[in-house]
Amino acid sequence: MTNQTRRAFVTTALSGAAVLAMPGIRRAEAATFNYKFANNLSLTHPLNIRAKEAAEAIAKETNGDMKIQIFPSSQLGGDTETLSQLRAGAVEFFTLSGLILSTLVPVAAINGVGFAFPDYGTVWKTMDGDLGAYVRGEISKYGIHPMEKIWDNGFRETTSRAKPITSPKDLEGFKIRVPVSPLWTSMYEAFGAAPTSINFSEVYTSLQTGVVEGQENPLAIIQTAKLYEVQKYCSMTNHMWDGFWFLANQKKWDALPKDIQSVVSKHINAAGLKERDDVAKLNGSLADKLKTEGMTLNSPDAGPFRDKLRSAGFYDEWKKKFGEKPWGLLEQAVGKLS
Ligand code: X2X
């Protein structure tokens, strides 16, 4: 059945009493798809709020043929495990930080280069532009279909239990949790810190039990994951920008009829743009909220942190690792880094 006749058939079947008279016919003719979407964030984070709206809009516009069920808070496993499930097709959709995705697609970490982006304007120009397109092209080579728009995680800040981070010196020997990603580990090693790779699903407990002294995440996550309950200081280091690629298992994506694919792409990408606005707005109000929740905030000068990375050879090392082409696209957008 072509897409057009399928749609016509569905409309007719739904609008007529034929549905009652011939139960099951519509199902036999037009397949329904029940896909899972996994992510590591709480239901209160804008990513889940906007994804839920998109799933509802998609179900409505496909007359229920495309159903997306959301599994928030790493319910199906931590990020490393969920990435394996996405590759196997056990999970159809997954939002993942490019830096963690880099354990499979190395160049996907490139937006996380320390202090690369000065502001959101530059982030969106770059990630919706040539560098983003290059990264999506690379992701596609691994049996994963990335949606066009990357969703916002945010500029990352540093939280700690015993003392605030005011300069690179405070990071020396600091036991900090980092997501599972070589770029993250390398950056904190360059600072002389003691990074430990831990999936987000275990971050709250690791901070609570003192396995690590601190962690780094955008304000929206510090708030929605209630990390303020187990951390005292929040240093506005803005040391990297991180986003979530909205990924689909390629085979499961290809199994969708073209008209359903375009409905899904349309609503997911539009939801991503709304989520970007939500996170930007939240960032404006969360500093005060976190203070009322007991955190002490400070805003250190970024210069000395950046100098430290430069003198430790961090930029030269990652320029070599990523290669001339993507590094050139990054520098074209943000200016010279090394
Ligand atoms: O694991 C994290 O810290 C998080 C939630 O920010 C990411 O997904 C990278």
PDB file of N, CA and C in Angstrom, residues 176-269:
ATOM      1  N   ILE A 176      36.587  14.135  40.995  1.00  0.00           N
ATOM      2  CA  ILE A 176      35.393  14.580  40.268  1.00  0.00           C
ATOM      3  C   ILE A 176      34.817  13.470  39.406  1.00  0.00           C
ATOM      4  N   ARG A 177      33.486  13.358  39.467  1.00  0.00           N
ATOM      5  CA  ARG A 177      32.801  12.416  38.569  1.00  0.00           C
ATOM      6  C   ARG A 177      32.747  13.021  37.181  1.00  0.00           C
ATOM      7  N   VAL A 178      33.082  12.214  36.162  1.00  0.00           N
ATOM      8  CA  VAL A 178      32.854  12.639  34.782  1.00  0.00           C
ATOM      9  C   VAL A 178      32.045  11.561  34.067  1.00  0.00           C
ATOM     10  N   PRO A 179      31.253  11.934  33.050  1.00  0.00           N
ATOM     11  CA  PRO A 179      30.560  10.918  32.251  1.00  0.00           C
ATOM     12  C   PRO A 179      31.590  10.015  31.555  1.00  0.00           C
ATOM     13  N   VAL A 180      31.119   8.897  31.033  1.00  0.00           N
ATOM     14  CA  VAL A 180      32.038   7.934  30.417  1.00  0.00           C
ATOM     15  C   VAL A 180      32.413   8.439  29.023  1.00  0.00           C
ATOM     16  N   SER A 181      33.593   9.055  28.928  1.00  0.00           N
ATOM     17  CA  SER A 181      33.998   9.689  27.671  1.00  0.00           C
ATOM     18  C   SER A 181      35.466  10.116  27.761  1.00  0.00           C
ATOM     19  N   PRO A 182      36.287   9.682  26.803  1.00  0.00           N
ATOM     20  CA  PRO A 182      37.726  10.009  26.848  1.00  0.00           C
ATOM     21  C   PRO A 182      38.003  11.512  26.912  1.00  0.00           C
ATOM     22  N   LEU A 183      37.201  12.335  26.226  1.00  0.00           N
ATOM     23  CA  LEU A 183      37.475  13.775  26.233  1.00  0.00           C
ATOM     24  C   LEU A 183      37.336  14.350  27.643  1.00  0.00           C
ATOM     25  N   TRP A 184      36.313  13.908  28.353  1.00  0.00           N
ATOM     26  CA  TRP A 184      36.087  14.401  29.704  1.00  0.00           C
ATOM     27  C   TRP A 184      37.246  14.023  30.624  1.00  0.00           C
ATOM     28  N   THR A 185      37.644  12.764  30.544  1.00  0.00           N
ATOM     29  CA  THR A 185      38.740  12.292  31.402  1.00  0.00           C
ATOM     30  C   THR A 185      40.006  13.077  31.076  1.00  0.00           C
ATOM     31  N   SER A 186      40.287  13.235  29.793  1.00  0.00           N
ATOM     32  CA  SER A 186      41.493  13.922  29.358  1.00  0.00           C
ATOM     33  C   SER A 186      41.518  15.374  29.851  1.00  0.00           C
ATOM     34  N   MET A 187      40.354  16.042  29.824  1.00  0.00           N
ATOM     35  CA  MET A 187      40.307  17.441  30.236  1.00  0.00           C
ATOM     36  C   MET A 187      40.632  17.578  31.728  1.00  0.00           C
ATOM     37  N   TYR A 188      40.057  16.704  32.551  1.00  0.00           N
ATOM     38  CA  TYR A 188      40.328  16.814  33.993  1.00  0.00           C
ATOM     39  C   TYR A 188      41.719  16.325  34.351  1.00  0.00           C
ATOM     40  N   GLU A 189      42.272  15.418  33.551  1.00  0.00           N
ATOM     41  CA  GLU A 189      43.670  15.054  33.775  1.00  0.00           C
ATOM     42  C   GLU A 189      44.566  16.244  33.461  1.00  0.00           C
ATOM     43  N   ALA A 190      44.200  17.003  32.425  1.00  0.00           N
ATOM     44  CA  ALA A 190      44.981  18.193  32.086  1.00  0.00           C
ATOM     45  C   ALA A 190      44.951  19.214  33.235  1.00  0.00           C
ATOM     46  N   PHE A 191      43.854  19.237  33.983  1.00  0.00           N
ATOM     47  CA  PHE A 191      43.758  20.133  35.146  1.00  0.00           C
ATOM     48  C   PHE A 191      44.476  19.559  36.370  1.00  0.00           C
ATOM     49  N   GLY A 192      44.940  18.319  36.261  1.00  0.00           N
ATOM     50  CA  GLY A 192      45.576  17.685  37.420  1.00  0.00           C
ATOM     51  C   GLY A 192      44.575  17.163  38.432  1.00  0.00           C
ATOM     52  N   ALA A 193      43.303  17.012  38.020  1.00  0.00           N
ATOM     53  CA  ALA A 193      42.266  16.478  38.910  1.00  0.00           C
ATOM     54  C   ALA A 193      42.290  14.938  38.876  1.00  0.00           C
ATOM     55  N   ALA A 194      41.416  14.312  39.668  1.00  0.00           N
ATOM     56  CA  ALA A 194      41.319  12.850  39.690  1.00  0.00           C
ATOM     57  C   ALA A 194      39.914  12.457  39.211  1.00  0.00           C
ATOM     58  N   PRO A 195      39.716  12.403  37.862  1.00  0.00           N
ATOM     59  CA  PRO A 195      38.380  12.095  37.339  1.00  0.00           C
ATOM     60  C   PRO A 195      38.026  10.612  37.418  1.00  0.00           C
ATOM     61  N   THR A 196      36.775  10.321  37.730  1.00  0.00           N
ATOM     62  CA  THR A 196      36.261   8.948  37.714  1.00  0.00           C
ATOM     63  C   THR A 196      35.060   8.901  36.785  1.00  0.00           C
ATOM     64  N   SER A 197      35.045   7.944  35.843  1.00  0.00           N
ATOM     65  CA  SER A 197      33.916   7.827  34.898  1.00  0.00           C
ATOM     66  C   SER A 197      32.755   7.099  35.558  1.00  0.00           C
ATOM     67  N   ILE A 198      31.619   7.762  35.604  1.00  0.00           N
ATOM     68  CA  ILE A 198      30.421   7.175  36.226  1.00  0.00           C
ATOM     69  C   ILE A 198      29.207   7.561  35.375  1.00  0.00           C
ATOM     70  N   ASN A 199      28.343   6.601  35.072  1.00  0.00           N
ATOM     71  CA  ASN A 199      27.119   6.935  34.339  1.00  0.00           C
ATOM     72  C   ASN A 199      26.227   7.812  35.207  1.00  0.00           C
ATOM     73  N   PHE A 200      25.410   8.643  34.548  1.00  0.00           N
ATOM     74  CA  PHE A 200      24.611   9.608  35.301  1.00  0.00           C
ATOM     75  C   PHE A 200      23.669   8.930  36.302  1.00  0.00           C
ATOM     76  N   SER A 201      23.194   7.737  35.945  1.00  0.00           N
ATOM     77  CA  SER A 201      22.260   7.016  36.822  1.00  0.00           C
ATOM     78  C   SER A 201      22.843   6.780  38.220  1.00  0.00           C
ATOM     79  N   GLU A 202      24.183   6.855  38.345  1.00  0.00           N
ATOM     80  CA  GLU A 202      24.794   6.604  39.663  1.00  0.00           C
ATOM     81  C   GLU A 202      25.420   7.838  40.296  1.00  0.00           C
ATOM     82  N   VAL A 203      25.161   8.997  39.707  1.00  0.00           N
ATOM     83  CA  VAL A 203      25.843  10.199  40.187  1.00  0.00           C
ATOM     84  C   VAL A 203      25.359  10.639  41.571  1.00  0.00           C
ATOM     85  N   TYR A 204      24.055  10.675  41.770  1.00  0.00           N
ATOM     86  CA  TYR A 204      23.520  11.150  43.053  1.00  0.00           C
ATOM     87  C   TYR A 204      24.097  10.317  44.202  1.00  0.00           C
ATOM     88  N   THR A 205      24.033   8.999  44.066  1.00  0.00           N
ATOM     89  CA  THR A 205      24.538   8.105  45.122  1.00  0.00           C
ATOM     90  C   THR A 205      26.040   8.257  45.313  1.00  0.00           C
ATOM     91  N   SER A 206      26.776   8.410  44.223  1.00  0.00           N
ATOM     92  CA  SER A 206      28.235   8.552  44.338  1.00  0.00           C
ATOM     93  C   SER A 206      28.601   9.815  45.108  1.00  0.00           C
ATOM     94  N   LEU A 207      27.828  10.871  44.920  1.00  0.00           N
ATOM     95  CA  LEU A 207      28.085  12.114  45.649  1.00  0.00           C
ATOM     96  C   LEU A 207      27.664  11.956  47.106  1.00  0.00           C
ATOM     97  N   GLN A 208      26.548  11.282  47.293  1.00  0.00           N
ATOM     98  CA  GLN A 208      26.012  11.101  48.651  1.00  0.00           C
ATOM     99  C   GLN A 208      26.952  10.260  49.520  1.00  0.00           C
ATOM    100  N   THR A 209      27.505   9.219  48.931  1.00  0.00           N
ATOM    101  CA  THR A 209      28.365   8.323  49.711  1.00  0.00           C
ATOM    102  C   THR A 209      29.813   8.783  49.720  1.00  0.00           C
ATOM    103  N   GLY A 210      30.124   9.829  48.937  1.00  0.00           N
ATOM    104  CA  GLY A 210      31.489  10.360  48.955  1.00  0.00           C
ATOM    105  C   GLY A 210      32.479   9.590  48.089  1.00  0.00           C
ATOM    106  N   VAL A 211      31.994   8.753  47.179  1.00  0.00           N
ATOM    107  CA  VAL A 211      32.886   8.090  46.214  1.00  0.00           C
ATOM    108  C   VAL A 211      33.639   9.165  45.415  1.00  0.00           C
ATOM    109  N   VAL A 212      32.936  10.268  45.126  1.00  0.00           N
ATOM    110  CA  VAL A 212      33.566  11.444  44.502  1.00  0.00           C
ATOM    111  C   VAL A 212      33.164  12.681  45.310  1.00  0.00           C
ATOM    112  N   GLU A 213      33.993  13.748  45.167  1.00  0.00           N
ATOM    113  CA  GLU A 213      33.707  14.986  45.930  1.00  0.00           C
ATOM    114  C   GLU A 213      32.827  15.945  45.151  1.00  0.00           C
ATOM    115  N   GLY A 214      32.876  15.831  43.828  1.00  0.00           N
ATOM    116  CA  GLY A 214      32.135  16.791  43.016  1.00  0.00           C
ATOM    117  C   GLY A 214      31.773  16.233  41.657  1.00  0.00           C
ATOM    118  N   GLN A 215      31.101  17.062  40.897  1.00  0.00           N
ATOM    119  CA  GLN A 215      30.698  16.688  39.539  1.00  0.00           C
ATOM    120  C   GLN A 215      30.465  17.978  38.775  1.00  0.00           C
ATOM    121  N   GLU A 216      30.172  17.863  37.486  1.00  0.00           N
ATOM    122  CA  GLU A 216      29.879  19.059  36.697  1.00  0.00           C
ATOM    123  C   GLU A 216      28.695  18.766  35.793  1.00  0.00           C
ATOM    124  N   ASN A 217      27.765  19.717  35.725  1.00  0.00           N
ATOM    125  CA  ASN A 217      26.548  19.591  34.920  1.00  0.00           C
ATOM    126  C   ASN A 217      25.910  20.973  34.773  1.00  0.00           C
ATOM    127  N   PRO A 218      25.040  21.139  33.773  1.00  0.00           N
ATOM    128  CA  PRO A 218      24.324  22.411  33.652  1.00  0.00           C
ATOM    129  C   PRO A 218      23.335  22.616  34.811  1.00  0.00           C
ATOM    130  N   LEU A 219      22.972  23.878  35.065  1.00  0.00           N
ATOM    131  CA  LEU A 219      22.071  24.183  36.186  1.00  0.00           C
ATOM    132  C   LEU A 219      20.761  23.401  36.113  1.00  0.00           C
ATOM    133  N   ALA A 220      20.210  23.245  34.902  1.00  0.00           N
ATOM    134  CA  ALA A 220      18.912  22.556  34.774  1.00  0.00           C
ATOM    135  C   ALA A 220      18.988  21.127  35.319  1.00  0.00           C
ATOM    136  N   ILE A 221      20.139  20.508  35.199  1.00  0.00           N
ATOM    137  CA  ILE A 221      20.283  19.133  35.713  1.00  0.00           C
ATOM    138  C   ILE A 221      20.580  19.147  37.209  1.00  0.00           C
ATOM    139  N   ILE A 222      21.408  20.099  37.648  1.00  0.00           N
ATOM    140  CA  ILE A 222      21.698  20.200  39.088  1.00  0.00           C
ATOM    141  C   ILE A 222      20.374  20.359  39.837  1.00  0.00           C
ATOM    142  N   GLN A 223      19.452  21.121  39.213  1.00  0.00           N
ATOM    143  CA  GLN A 223      18.139  21.328  39.826  1.00  0.00           C
ATOM    144  C   GLN A 223      17.238  20.096  39.701  1.00  0.00           C
ATOM    145  N   THR A 224      17.006  19.610  38.472  1.00  0.00           N
ATOM    146  CA  THR A 224      15.995  18.555  38.301  1.00  0.00           C
ATOM    147  C   THR A 224      16.459  17.213  38.864  1.00  0.00           C
ATOM    148  N   ALA A 225      17.760  16.990  38.966  1.00  0.00           N
ATOM    149  CA  ALA A 225      18.246  15.728  39.562  1.00  0.00           C
ATOM    150  C   ALA A 225      18.526  15.899  41.056  1.00  0.00           C
ATOM    151  N   LYS A 226      18.175  17.090  41.578  1.00  0.00           N
ATOM    152  CA  LYS A 226      18.314  17.387  43.007  1.00  0.00           C
ATOM    153  C   LYS A 226      19.745  17.206  43.542  1.00  0.00           C
ATOM    154  N   LEU A 227      20.723  17.540  42.712  1.00  0.00           N
ATOM    155  CA  LEU A 227      22.107  17.377  43.162  1.00  0.00           C
ATOM    156  C   LEU A 227      22.457  18.372  44.269  1.00  0.00           C
ATOM    157  N   TYR A 228      21.634  19.445  44.394  1.00  0.00           N
ATOM    158  CA  TYR A 228      21.860  20.421  45.475  1.00  0.00           C
ATOM    159  C   TYR A 228      21.691  19.769  46.848  1.00  0.00           C
ATOM    160  N   GLU A 229      21.015  18.644  46.901  1.00  0.00           N
ATOM    161  CA  GLU A 229      20.847  17.959  48.199  1.00  0.00           C
ATOM    162  C   GLU A 229      22.161  17.349  48.694  1.00  0.00           C
ATOM    163  N   VAL A 230      23.061  17.034  47.746  1.00  0.00           N
ATOM    164  CA  VAL A 230      24.298  16.339  48.133  1.00  0.00           C
ATOM    165  C   VAL A 230      25.555  17.129  47.769  1.00  0.00           C
ATOM    166  N   GLN A 231      25.389  18.415  47.370  1.00  0.00           N
ATOM    167  CA  GLN A 231      26.515  19.277  47.042  1.00  0.00           C
ATOM    168  C   GLN A 231      26.257  20.649  47.651  1.00  0.00           C
ATOM    169  N   LYS A 232      27.342  21.331  48.050  1.00  0.00           N
ATOM    170  CA  LYS A 232      27.188  22.619  48.718  1.00  0.00           C
ATOM    171  C   LYS A 232      27.501  23.801  47.782  1.00  0.00           C
ATOM    172  N   TYR A 233      28.553  23.655  46.983  1.00  0.00           N
ATOM    173  CA  TYR A 233      29.024  24.778  46.162  1.00  0.00           C
ATOM    174  C   TYR A 233      28.729  24.561  44.681  1.00  0.00           C
ATOM    175  N   CYS A 234      28.431  25.657  44.013  1.00  0.00           N
ATOM    176  CA  CYS A 234      28.254  25.585  42.559  1.00  0.00           C
ATOM    177  C   CYS A 234      29.088  26.707  41.942  1.00  0.00           C
ATOM    178  N   SER A 235      30.146  26.325  41.227  1.00  0.00           N
ATOM    179  CA  SER A 235      31.032  27.300  40.595  1.00  0.00           C
ATOM    180  C   SER A 235      30.660  27.406  39.118  1.00  0.00           C
ATOM    181  N   MET A 236      30.347  28.641  38.713  1.00  0.00           N
ATOM    182  CA  MET A 236      29.857  28.853  37.340  1.00  0.00           C
ATOM    183  C   MET A 236      31.048  28.866  36.362  1.00  0.00           C
ATOM    184  N   THR A 237      31.580  27.684  36.136  1.00  0.00           N
ATOM    185  CA  THR A 237      32.786  27.570  35.311  1.00  0.00           C
ATOM    186  C   THR A 237      32.477  27.607  33.818  1.00  0.00           C
ATOM    187  N   ASN A 238      31.245  27.270  33.417  1.00  0.00           N
ATOM    188  CA  ASN A 238      30.882  27.268  31.978  1.00  0.00           C
ATOM    189  C   ASN A 238      31.981  26.646  31.115  1.00  0.00           C
ATOM    190  N   HIS A 239      32.544  25.544  31.582  1.00  0.00           N
ATOM    191  CA  HIS A 239      33.759  25.039  30.929  1.00  0.00           C
ATOM    192  C   HIS A 239      33.521  24.299  29.625  1.00  0.00           C
ATOM    193  N   MET A 240      32.299  23.862  29.375  1.00  0.00           N
ATOM    194  CA  MET A 240      32.018  23.277  28.050  1.00  0.00           C
ATOM    195  C   MET A 240      30.528  23.323  27.766  1.00  0.00           C
ATOM    196  N   TRP A 241      30.195  23.261  26.473  1.00  0.00           N
ATOM    197  CA  TRP A 241      28.793  23.139  26.113  1.00  0.00           C
ATOM    198  C   TRP A 241      28.526  21.704  25.655  1.00  0.00           C
ATOM    199  N   ASP A 242      27.414  21.179  26.155  1.00  0.00           N
ATOM    200  CA  ASP A 242      27.065  19.787  25.872  1.00  0.00           C
ATOM    201  C   ASP A 242      25.618  19.707  25.383  1.00  0.00           C
ATOM    202  N   GLY A 243      25.385  18.879  24.390  1.00  0.00           N
ATOM    203  CA  GLY A 243      24.025  18.718  23.853  1.00  0.00           C
ATOM    204  C   GLY A 243      23.673  17.254  23.683  1.00  0.00           C
ATOM    205  N   PHE A 244      22.391  16.998  23.497  1.00  0.00           N
ATOM    206  CA  PHE A 244      21.913  15.622  23.306  1.00  0.00           C
ATOM    207  C   PHE A 244      21.529  15.411  21.843  1.00  0.00           C
ATOM    208  N   TRP A 245      22.213  14.500  21.175  1.00  0.00           N
ATOM    209  CA  TRP A 245      21.741  14.087  19.845  1.00  0.00           C
ATOM    210  C   TRP A 245      20.538  13.180  20.035  1.00  0.00           C
ATOM    211  N   PHE A 246      19.480  13.422  19.247  1.00  0.00           N
ATOM    212  CA  PHE A 246      18.288  12.567  19.302  1.00  0.00           C
ATOM    213  C   PHE A 246      18.493  11.472  18.263  1.00  0.00           C
ATOM    214  N   LEU A 247      18.761  10.266  18.745  1.00  0.00           N
ATOM    215  CA  LEU A 247      19.215   9.171  17.882  1.00  0.00           C
ATOM    216  C   LEU A 247      18.143   8.111  17.668  1.00  0.00           C
ATOM    217  N   ALA A 248      18.135   7.524  16.483  1.00  0.00           N
ATOM    218  CA  ALA A 248      17.246   6.387  16.215  1.00  0.00           C
ATOM    219  C   ALA A 248      18.085   5.226  15.692  1.00  0.00           C
ATOM    220  N   ASN A 249      17.706   4.011  16.057  1.00  0.00           N
ATOM    221  CA  ASN A 249      18.340   2.842  15.454  1.00  0.00           C
ATOM    222  C   ASN A 249      18.017   2.880  13.943  1.00  0.00           C
ATOM    223  N   GLN A 250      19.036   2.771  13.118  1.00  0.00           N
ATOM    224  CA  GLN A 250      18.832   2.975  11.670  1.00  0.00           C
ATOM    225  C   GLN A 250      17.836   1.978  11.069  1.00  0.00           C
ATOM    226  N   LYS A 251      17.959   0.703  11.434  1.00  0.00           N
ATOM    227  CA  LYS A 251      17.046  -0.308  10.838  1.00  0.00           C
ATOM    228  C   LYS A 251      15.609  -0.050  11.261  1.00  0.00           C
ATOM    229  N   LYS A 252      15.421   0.304  12.530  1.00  0.00           N
ATOM    230  CA  LYS A 252      14.066   0.573  13.008  1.00  0.00           C
ATOM    231  C   LYS A 252      13.521   1.854  12.355  1.00  0.00           C
ATOM    232  N   TRP A 253      14.415   2.787  12.112  1.00  0.00           N
ATOM    233  CA  TRP A 253      14.009   4.020  11.431  1.00  0.00           C
ATOM    234  C   TRP A 253      13.587   3.692   9.992  1.00  0.00           C
ATOM    235  N   ASP A 254      14.401   2.883   9.320  1.00  0.00           N
ATOM    236  CA  ASP A 254      14.111   2.523   7.927  1.00  0.00           C
ATOM    237  C   ASP A 254      12.825   1.697   7.819  1.00  0.00           C
ATOM    238  N   ALA A 255      12.437   1.041   8.906  1.00  0.00           N
ATOM    239  CA  ALA A 255      11.216   0.224   8.880  1.00  0.00           C
ATOM    240  C   ALA A 255       9.949   1.082   8.898  1.00  0.00           C
ATOM    241  N   LEU A 256      10.103   2.366   9.217  1.00  0.00           N
ATOM    242  CA  LEU A 256       8.929   3.253   9.246  1.00  0.00           C
ATOM    243  C   LEU A 256       8.595   3.721   7.833  1.00  0.00           C
ATOM    244  N   PRO A 257       7.302   3.739   7.478  1.00  0.00           N
ATOM    245  CA  PRO A 257       6.917   4.318   6.184  1.00  0.00           C
ATOM    246  C   PRO A 257       7.372   5.777   6.111  1.00  0.00           C
ATOM    247  N   LYS A 258       7.652   6.226   4.894  1.00  0.00           N
ATOM    248  CA  LYS A 258       8.190   7.588   4.708  1.00  0.00           C
ATOM    249  C   LYS A 258       7.321   8.679   5.347  1.00  0.00           C
ATOM    250  N   ASP A 259       6.005   8.520   5.237  1.00  0.00           N
ATOM    251  CA  ASP A 259       5.159   9.595   5.792  1.00  0.00           C
ATOM    252  C   ASP A 259       5.243   9.630   7.317  1.00  0.00           C
ATOM    253  N   ILE A 260       5.407   8.485   7.935  1.00  0.00           N
ATOM    254  CA  ILE A 260       5.575   8.479   9.394  1.00  0.00           C
ATOM    255  C   ILE A 260       6.935   9.077   9.752  1.00  0.00           C
ATOM    256  N   GLN A 261       7.966   8.723   8.999  1.00  0.00           N
ATOM    257  CA  GLN A 261       9.294   9.316   9.255  1.00  0.00           C
ATOM    258  C   GLN A 261       9.210  10.842   9.236  1.00  0.00           C
ATOM    259  N   SER A 262       8.499  11.374   8.266  1.00  0.00           N
ATOM    260  CA  SER A 262       8.516  12.838   8.187  1.00  0.00           C
ATOM    261  C   SER A 262       7.701  13.468   9.312  1.00  0.00           C
ATOM    262  N   VAL A 263       6.644  12.806   9.767  1.00  0.00           N
ATOM    263  CA  VAL A 263       5.891  13.323  10.922  1.00  0.00           C
ATOM    264  C   VAL A 263       6.780  13.282  12.174  1.00  0.00           C
ATOM    265  N   VAL A 264       7.492  12.186  12.354  1.00  0.00           N
ATOM    266  CA  VAL A 264       8.364  12.054  13.530  1.00  0.00           C
ATOM    267  C   VAL A 264       9.459  13.124  13.484  1.00  0.00           C
ATOM    268  N   SER A 265      10.148  13.252  12.359  1.00  0.00           N
ATOM    269  CA  SER A 265      11.234  14.244  12.252  1.00  0.00           C
ATOM    270  C   SER A 265      10.704  15.648  12.547  1.00  0.00           C
ATOM    271  N   LYS A 266       9.570  15.954  11.940  1.00  0.00           N
ATOM    272  CA  LYS A 266       9.014  17.301  12.113  1.00  0.00           C
ATOM    273  C   LYS A 266       8.770  17.615  13.588  1.00  0.00           C
ATOM    274  N   HIS A 267       8.091  16.713  14.283  1.00  0.00           N
ATOM    275  CA  HIS A 267       7.736  16.997  15.685  1.00  0.00           C
ATOM    276  C   HIS A 267       8.939  16.902  16.627  1.00  0.00           C
ATOM    277  N   ILE A 268       9.828  15.955  16.384  1.00  0.00           N
ATOM    278  CA  ILE A 268      10.995  15.845  17.271  1.00  0.00           C
ATOM    279  C   ILE A 268      11.895  17.077  17.107  1.00  0.00           C
ATOM    280  N   ASN A 269      12.156  17.478  15.869  1.00  0.00           N
ATOM    281  CA  ASN A 269      13.020  18.651  15.677  1.00  0.00           C
ATOM    282  C   ASN A 269      12.385  19.926  16.250  1.00  0.00           C
TER     283      ASN A 269
END
